[in-house]
Amino acid sequence: MAINLTKEDEKVIQQFGLRIRELRNEIGISQDELALRADTTKSQVFRIEHGEINCTLATLNRFAKALEIDLKQLLDFRT
């Protein structure tokens, strides 16, 4: 069942993508490296960073571990 996203939902997804990119750049790793660490694809990292897809909790957890931060730090962004 598909969920219709609101404009607010879309904004949160975009801001989350920017947060991933910001954290990745802070530690100086590429999208390829983040994908490897998070056991995903570069394409998925790209799509998340550009706000094109909505992540699952499992994916959020993988990114937090890959970036060596707590999950709550990953979600510390403003909308």
XYZ file of N, CA and C in Angstrom:
237
model
N 0.843 -1.179 0.000
C 0.000 0.000 0.000
C 0.884 1.237 0.000
N 0.747 2.044 -0.986
C 1.545 3.265 -1.118
C 0.994 4.356 -0.205
N 1.908 5.116 0.366
C 1.530 6.226 1.231
C 1.759 7.519 0.466
N 0.773 8.373 0.447
C 0.913 9.680 -0.188
C 1.646 10.609 0.763
N 2.762 11.137 0.324
C 3.563 12.023 1.153
C 3.068 13.459 1.046
N 3.060 14.144 2.181
C 2.718 15.558 2.195
C 3.957 16.372 1.841
N 3.759 17.649 1.612
C 4.897 18.550 1.355
C 5.834 18.556 2.559
N 5.270 18.505 3.758
C 6.087 18.469 4.974
C 6.920 17.181 5.021
N 6.302 16.054 4.663
C 7.028 14.783 4.610
C 8.202 14.889 3.641
N 7.943 15.447 2.467
C 8.981 15.588 1.452
C 10.124 16.467 1.950
N 9.784 17.521 2.679
C 10.811 18.405 3.223
C 11.686 17.666 4.233
N 11.070 16.877 5.093
C 11.829 16.094 6.077
C 12.764 15.121 5.367
N 12.286 14.466 4.344
C 13.107 13.515 3.586
C 14.290 14.232 2.941
N 14.057 15.410 2.396
C 15.148 16.186 1.789
C 16.151 16.644 2.839
N 15.664 17.110 3.981
C 16.558 17.566 5.040
C 17.378 16.408 5.598
N 16.766 15.238 5.693
C 17.503 14.067 6.146
C 18.623 13.735 5.168
N 18.329 13.807 3.888
C 19.354 13.553 2.877
C 20.523 14.512 3.002
N 20.210 15.772 3.243
C 21.273 16.766 3.441
C 22.087 16.447 4.692
N 21.415 15.941 5.726
C 22.111 15.569 6.961
C 23.080 14.412 6.699
N 22.654 13.434 5.937
C 23.538 12.311 5.597
C 24.761 12.834 4.861
N 24.550 13.674 3.864
C 25.657 14.228 3.086
C 26.604 15.029 3.981
N 26.036 15.847 4.860
C 26.839 16.652 5.773
C 27.724 15.769 6.660
N 27.140 14.750 7.246
C 27.899 13.852 8.127
C 28.955 13.075 7.353
N 28.593 12.644 6.159
C 29.550 11.903 5.317
C 30.737 12.790 4.968
N 30.457 14.031 4.599
C 31.532 14.960 4.250
C 32.398 15.316 5.453
N 31.786 15.408 6.633
C 32.538 15.720 7.847
C 33.630 14.693 8.125
N 33.323 13.428 7.836
C 34.344 12.399 8.091
C 35.160 12.078 6.841
N 34.850 12.767 5.759
C 35.666 12.662 4.559
C 35.581 11.354 3.802
N 34.361 10.810 3.708
C 34.216 9.582 2.926
C 33.307 9.843 1.723
N 33.481 9.043 0.706
C 32.696 9.153 -0.516
C 31.360 8.430 -0.359
N 30.488 8.643 -1.330
C 29.239 7.890 -1.361
C 29.527 6.399 -1.492
N 30.545 6.062 -2.272
C 30.933 4.655 -2.428
C 31.312 4.039 -1.086
N 32.119 4.772 -0.316
C 32.577 4.271 0.974
C 31.410 4.131 1.947
N 30.520 5.116 1.960
C 29.355 5.025 2.842
C 28.494 3.827 2.452
N 28.298 3.632 1.175
C 27.513 2.486 0.700
C 28.149 1.176 1.149
N 29.454 1.083 1.031
C 30.162 -0.126 1.455
C 29.977 -0.360 2.954
N 30.173 0.686 3.741
C 30.040 0.570 5.199
C 28.619 0.237 5.634
N 27.631 0.735 4.895
C 26.225 0.534 5.255
C 25.607 -0.672 4.553
N 26.418 -1.399 3.801
C 25.958 -2.581 3.068
C 24.761 -2.253 2.172
N 24.960 -1.199 1.366
C 23.943 -0.798 0.409
C 24.644 -0.394 -0.888
N 23.940 0.260 -1.767
C 24.533 0.658 -3.040
C 24.797 2.162 -3.078
N 25.728 2.556 -3.927
C 25.993 3.979 -4.117
C 24.736 4.674 -4.632
N 23.997 4.003 -5.480
C 22.765 4.555 -6.018
C 21.777 4.889 -4.898
N 21.661 4.003 -3.920
C 20.744 4.277 -2.820
C 21.244 5.457 -1.992
N 22.541 5.528 -1.730
C 23.095 6.666 -0.994
C 22.782 7.958 -1.747
N 23.025 7.967 -3.046
C 22.747 9.145 -3.871
C 21.281 9.547 -3.763
N 20.393 8.580 -3.921
C 18.953 8.871 -3.901
C 18.493 9.375 -2.543
N 19.074 8.849 -1.473
C 18.730 9.321 -0.130
C 19.252 10.737 0.070
N 20.498 10.970 -0.303
C 21.085 12.302 -0.139
C 20.337 13.365 -0.942
N 19.710 12.967 -2.010
C 18.970 13.912 -2.853
C 17.472 13.928 -2.541
N 17.088 13.280 -1.458
C 15.695 13.307 -1.020
C 14.733 12.602 -1.941
N 15.232 11.628 -2.667
C 14.385 10.926 -3.639
C 13.654 9.727 -3.050
N 14.155 9.189 -1.926
C 13.504 8.022 -1.329
C 13.376 8.189 0.173
N 12.385 7.546 0.716
C 12.094 7.537 2.137
C 12.741 6.289 2.740
N 13.567 6.472 3.754
C 14.320 5.365 4.346
C 13.503 4.565 5.351
N 13.876 3.315 5.507
C 13.324 2.494 6.571
C 14.153 2.693 7.837
N 13.634 2.250 8.951
C 14.391 2.318 10.201
C 15.662 1.485 10.111
N 15.589 0.370 9.435
C 16.772 -0.473 9.269
C 17.869 0.272 8.513
N 17.482 1.003 7.480
C 18.460 1.781 6.713
C 19.040 2.898 7.568
N 18.202 3.576 8.336
C 18.697 4.612 9.238
C 19.735 4.036 10.196
N 19.444 2.883 10.743
C 20.375 2.239 11.663
C 21.689 1.905 10.980
N 21.627 1.421 9.762
C 22.855 1.095 9.015
C 23.708 2.330 8.757
N 23.049 3.439 8.401
C 23.794 4.678 8.165
C 24.438 5.184 9.450
N 23.706 5.124 10.540
C 24.276 5.573 11.817
C 25.521 4.754 12.164
N 25.432 3.456 12.027
C 26.595 2.599 12.307
C 27.738 2.888 11.336
N 27.409 3.074 10.070
C 28.431 3.335 9.054
C 29.147 4.660 9.315
N 28.416 5.623 9.869
C 28.983 6.939 10.164
C 29.554 7.003 11.584
N 29.419 5.890 12.308
C 29.929 5.751 13.679
C 29.350 6.805 14.614
N 28.023 6.954 14.531
C 27.310 7.882 15.403
C 26.064 7.190 15.944
N 25.467 7.814 16.982
C 24.198 7.320 17.510
C 23.085 7.673 16.536
N 22.069 6.853 16.524
C 20.921 7.088 15.650
C 20.319 8.469 15.895
N 20.260 8.895 17.146
C 19.674 10.210 17.429
C 20.495 11.339 16.825
N 21.808 11.175 16.692
C 22.635 12.183 16.046
C 22.316 12.278 14.565
N 22.009 11.145 13.975
C 21.661 11.100 12.562
C 20.382 11.897 12.293
N 19.497 11.880 13.257
C 18.206 12.545 13.101
C 18.192 13.967 13.664
N 19.341 14.477 14.026
C 19.437 15.818 14.602
C 19.585 16.844 13.487
N 18.463 17.220 12.905
C 18.452 18.231 11.846
C 17.168 19.024 11.939
N 17.175 20.180 11.352
C 16.000 21.063 11.373
C 15.230 20.942 10.054
N 13.931 21.105 10.162
C 13.104 21.063 8.955
C 12.635 22.453 8.605
